[in-house]
C-alpha cells in the first residue's frame, strides 16, 4: 500500500504531467482574455449552387494566439466548453456574425449572403437561448432569415422535447436551422421528420467515401431525396475534388461547401473574391 502511495506521489510530480497541467492553466487564462484582447476572428467559407454561385457562408472561428499563432477551433473549443467560456465566445460569434451581415447590407456583391454560425451544446441548452439570439439580432438590426444556426444531432438528442420547443420558437422568429455533420450521429431517419430543420449538411466523411464506395454514394443519394421529401435543403460538406462535385450533381445535390470552391478566409478576402467573381461566370472558381 505504501509502495502504491509512493508511486502515486511520484506520478504527481511527474515533470511531463506537471508541464501539461501548467499548459492547460495557461491556455485557460489566455482563452479567458482572448475576447477583450480581440484575438478571435471569424473566417468565412462560401457555400455555392450547382453553377458555383455563392449562396452564403459558414462562419468558422479562429484564435490568433500571441505566441502560438493561428489556433483552429478543434484545439480550443473543447477547453472552452469544459470551462464554460464557450458561452462568452458563442455570444461573441453571434454578435460578430450579425455585425458582418449588417455591414454587407451596403455591399452589392455581399448583401444576398446568409451567414451560418456553429452553436455549441452548452449555448443551446440555456433556458434563454432563444431570447438571447432574438435580442441580439434585434439590437443589431438584421433580418433573422440571414442568420443560419448550425446544430448537431447529439445536442438535439440531449433533450429532444426541449430542442423541438426551442427550434419551433426560432423558426417562428424567422431563423434558419441547419443540421450539421449529418451521418456522424446516431439518430434514425424517422427522428429527422419530427425536427424542424430547414437544412441538412451531409458530413464530409460521406462525401470523401462516396466516390469509391457505392454504398456511401447510395446513402448520400438517400439523404438528398429524403431532404427533398421533407422540404429541407441539402448541402454537401467538404467537397474537395471535381470528381466528388460531379458525383454529387448526379445524385441531385444543389448546394456545396468545400475547398474546391474556397477555403475559409477573412471577411476582407471574401469581399475581394466576390467583387472579382462576376455572377455569370462564378463557375470560374471550379473550371469544369
Ligand atoms: P464544422 O462546423 O463541420 O465546419 C466544417 C469544418 O470543415 C471547418 O473546419 C472547415 O474549415 C473544414 N472544411 C471545409 N471544407 C473542407 C474541405 O474541403 N476539406 C477538409 N478537409 N475540411 C474542410 P474548422 O474551421 O477547423 O472547424 C472545425 C469545427 O469546429 C467545426 O466543424 C465546428 O464544429 C467547430 N467550430 C468552428 N467555429 C465554431 C464556432 O464559432 N463555435 C463553435 N461552437 N464551434 C465552432
Ligand atoms: Mg458547421
Ligand atoms: Mg460540419
Ligand atoms: Mg464538424
JSON list of C-alpha atoms in Angstrom, two decimals, residues 209-287:
[
{"chain": "A", "resi": 209, "resn": "UNK", "atom": "CA", "xyz": [-16.01, 7.90, -49.49]},
{"chain": "A", "resi": 210, "resn": "UNK", "atom": "CA", "xyz": [-18.92, 8.32, -51.94]},
{"chain": "A", "resi": 211, "resn": "UNK", "atom": "CA", "xyz": [-16.59, 8.41, -54.95]},
{"chain": "A", "resi": 212, "resn": "UNK", "atom": "CA", "xyz": [-15.13, 4.96, -54.22]},
{"chain": "A", "resi": 213, "resn": "UNK", "atom": "CA", "xyz": [-17.76, 3.29, -52.03]},
{"chain": "A", "resi": 214, "resn": "UNK", "atom": "CA", "xyz": [-21.05, 2.71, -53.84]},
{"chain": "A", "resi": 215, "resn": "UNK", "atom": "CA", "xyz": [-22.90, 2.11, -50.56]},
{"chain": "A", "resi": 216, "resn": "UNK", "atom": "CA", "xyz": [-21.86, 5.52, -49.27]},
{"chain": "A", "resi": 217, "resn": "UNK", "atom": "CA", "xyz": [-22.84, 7.04, -52.61]},
{"chain": "A", "resi": 218, "resn": "UNK", "atom": "CA", "xyz": [-26.23, 5.40, -52.20]},
{"chain": "A", "resi": 219, "resn": "UNK", "atom": "CA", "xyz": [-26.54, 6.77, -48.63]},
{"chain": "A", "resi": 220, "resn": "UNK", "atom": "CA", "xyz": [-25.78, 10.28, -49.90]},
{"chain": "A", "resi": 221, "resn": "UNK", "atom": "CA", "xyz": [-28.47, 9.80, -52.52]},
{"chain": "A", "resi": 222, "resn": "UNK", "atom": "CA", "xyz": [-30.96, 8.63, -49.85]},
{"chain": "A", "resi": 223, "resn": "UNK", "atom": "CA", "xyz": [-30.25, 11.68, -47.67]},
{"chain": "A", "resi": 224, "resn": "UNK", "atom": "CA", "xyz": [-30.67, 14.03, -50.64]},
{"chain": "A", "resi": 225, "resn": "UNK", "atom": "CA", "xyz": [-34.00, 12.53, -51.69]},
{"chain": "A", "resi": 226, "resn": "UNK", "atom": "CA", "xyz": [-35.19, 12.41, -48.09]},
{"chain": "A", "resi": 227, "resn": "UNK", "atom": "CA", "xyz": [-34.32, 16.12, -47.75]},
{"chain": "A", "resi": 228, "resn": "UNK", "atom": "CA", "xyz": [-36.35, 16.83, -50.87]},
{"chain": "A", "resi": 229, "resn": "UNK", "atom": "CA", "xyz": [-39.33, 14.87, -49.45]},
{"chain": "A", "resi": 230, "resn": "UNK", "atom": "CA", "xyz": [-39.16, 16.73, -46.14]},
{"chain": "A", "resi": 231, "resn": "UNK", "atom": "CA", "xyz": [-38.73, 20.09, -47.84]},
{"chain": "A", "resi": 232, "resn": "UNK", "atom": "CA", "xyz": [-35.22, 20.53, -46.45]},
{"chain": "A", "resi": 233, "resn": "UNK", "atom": "CA", "xyz": [-32.25, 21.94, -48.32]},
{"chain": "A", "resi": 234, "resn": "UNK", "atom": "CA", "xyz": [-29.24, 19.64, -48.51]},
{"chain": "A", "resi": 235, "resn": "UNK", "atom": "CA", "xyz": [-25.60, 20.83, -48.54]},
{"chain": "A", "resi": 236, "resn": "UNK", "atom": "CA", "xyz": [-22.61, 18.60, -49.15]},
{"chain": "A", "resi": 237, "resn": "UNK", "atom": "CA", "xyz": [-19.72, 19.44, -46.78]},
{"chain": "A", "resi": 238, "resn": "UNK", "atom": "CA", "xyz": [-16.02, 19.14, -47.52]},
{"chain": "A", "resi": 239, "resn": "UNK", "atom": "CA", "xyz": [-16.18, 18.88, -51.32]},
{"chain": "A", "resi": 240, "resn": "UNK", "atom": "CA", "xyz": [-12.54, 18.83, -52.40]},
{"chain": "A", "resi": 241, "resn": "UNK", "atom": "CA", "xyz": [-12.42, 17.35, -55.90]},
{"chain": "A", "resi": 242, "resn": "UNK", "atom": "CA", "xyz": [-14.13, 17.83, -59.24]},
{"chain": "A", "resi": 243, "resn": "UNK", "atom": "CA", "xyz": [-14.94, 14.11, -59.17]},
{"chain": "A", "resi": 244, "resn": "UNK", "atom": "CA", "xyz": [-16.85, 14.47, -55.87]},
{"chain": "A", "resi": 245, "resn": "UNK", "atom": "CA", "xyz": [-18.67, 17.52, -57.21]},
{"chain": "A", "resi": 246, "resn": "UNK", "atom": "CA", "xyz": [-19.74, 15.75, -60.40]},
{"chain": "A", "resi": 247, "resn": "UNK", "atom": "CA", "xyz": [-20.98, 12.70, -58.50]},
{"chain": "A", "resi": 248, "resn": "UNK", "atom": "CA", "xyz": [-22.96, 14.92, -56.13]},
{"chain": "A", "resi": 249, "resn": "UNK", "atom": "CA", "xyz": [-24.57, 16.69, -59.08]},
{"chain": "A", "resi": 250, "resn": "UNK", "atom": "CA", "xyz": [-25.63, 13.31, -60.49]},
{"chain": "A", "resi": 251, "resn": "UNK", "atom": "CA", "xyz": [-27.10, 12.49, -57.06]},
{"chain": "A", "resi": 252, "resn": "UNK", "atom": "CA", "xyz": [-29.14, 15.74, -57.36]},
{"chain": "A", "resi": 253, "resn": "UNK", "atom": "CA", "xyz": [-27.32, 17.77, -54.73]},
{"chain": "A", "resi": 254, "resn": "UNK", "atom": "CA", "xyz": [-27.97, 21.52, -55.13]},
{"chain": "A", "resi": 255, "resn": "UNK", "atom": "CA", "xyz": [-25.60, 23.14, -52.65]},
{"chain": "A", "resi": 256, "resn": "UNK", "atom": "CA", "xyz": [-21.93, 22.60, -51.91]},
{"chain": "A", "resi": 257, "resn": "UNK", "atom": "CA", "xyz": [-19.22, 23.67, -49.49]},
{"chain": "A", "resi": 258, "resn": "UNK", "atom": "CA", "xyz": [-15.57, 22.71, -49.54]},
{"chain": "A", "resi": 259, "resn": "UNK", "atom": "CA", "xyz": [-12.01, 23.56, -50.53]},
{"chain": "A", "resi": 260, "resn": "UNK", "atom": "CA", "xyz": [-12.90, 23.06, -54.23]},
{"chain": "A", "resi": 261, "resn": "UNK", "atom": "CA", "xyz": [-14.90, 26.30, -54.07]},
{"chain": "A", "resi": 262, "resn": "UNK", "atom": "CA", "xyz": [-12.93, 28.14, -51.42]},
{"chain": "A", "resi": 263, "resn": "UNK", "atom": "CA", "xyz": [-11.14, 27.70, -48.11]},
{"chain": "A", "resi": 264, "resn": "UNK", "atom": "CA", "xyz": [-12.32, 29.62, -45.05]},
{"chain": "A", "resi": 265, "resn": "UNK", "atom": "CA", "xyz": [-10.98, 33.19, -45.35]},
{"chain": "A", "resi": 266, "resn": "UNK", "atom": "CA", "xyz": [-11.18, 36.59, -43.71]},
{"chain": "A", "resi": 267, "resn": "UNK", "atom": "CA", "xyz": [-14.13, 38.89, -44.44]},
{"chain": "A", "resi": 268, "resn": "UNK", "atom": "CA", "xyz": [-11.85, 41.18, -46.45]},
{"chain": "A", "resi": 269, "resn": "UNK", "atom": "CA", "xyz": [-10.52, 38.34, -48.62]},
{"chain": "A", "resi": 270, "resn": "UNK", "atom": "CA", "xyz": [-14.08, 37.11, -49.20]},
{"chain": "A", "resi": 271, "resn": "UNK", "atom": "CA", "xyz": [-15.21, 40.57, -50.35]},
{"chain": "A", "resi": 272, "resn": "UNK", "atom": "CA", "xyz": [-12.30, 40.72, -52.80]},
{"chain": "A", "resi": 273, "resn": "UNK", "atom": "CA", "xyz": [-13.16, 37.25, -54.11]},
{"chain": "A", "resi": 274, "resn": "UNK", "atom": "CA", "xyz": [-16.80, 38.19, -54.68]},
{"chain": "A", "resi": 275, "resn": "UNK", "atom": "CA", "xyz": [-16.01, 41.54, -56.29]},
{"chain": "A", "resi": 276, "resn": "UNK", "atom": "CA", "xyz": [-13.74, 39.73, -58.75]},
{"chain": "A", "resi": 277, "resn": "UNK", "atom": "CA", "xyz": [-16.22, 36.91, -59.45]},
{"chain": "A", "resi": 278, "resn": "UNK", "atom": "CA", "xyz": [-18.83, 38.06, -61.99]},
{"chain": "A", "resi": 279, "resn": "UNK", "atom": "CA", "xyz": [-22.19, 36.40, -61.24]},
{"chain": "A", "resi": 280, "resn": "UNK", "atom": "CA", "xyz": [-22.46, 34.87, -64.71]},
{"chain": "A", "resi": 281, "resn": "UNK", "atom": "CA", "xyz": [-19.05, 33.21, -64.63]},
{"chain": "A", "resi": 282, "resn": "UNK", "atom": "CA", "xyz": [-18.88, 32.20, -60.97]},
{"chain": "A", "resi": 283, "resn": "UNK", "atom": "CA", "xyz": [-18.09, 28.71, -62.28]},
{"chain": "A", "resi": 284, "resn": "UNK", "atom": "CA", "xyz": [-14.59, 30.07, -62.87]},
{"chain": "A", "resi": 285, "resn": "UNK", "atom": "CA", "xyz": [-13.91, 29.14, -59.23]},
{"chain": "A", "resi": 286, "resn": "UNK", "atom": "CA", "xyz": [-14.07, 25.48, -60.28]},
{"chain": "A", "resi": 287, "resn": "UNK", "atom": "CA", "xyz": [-13.44, 25.13, -64.00]}
]
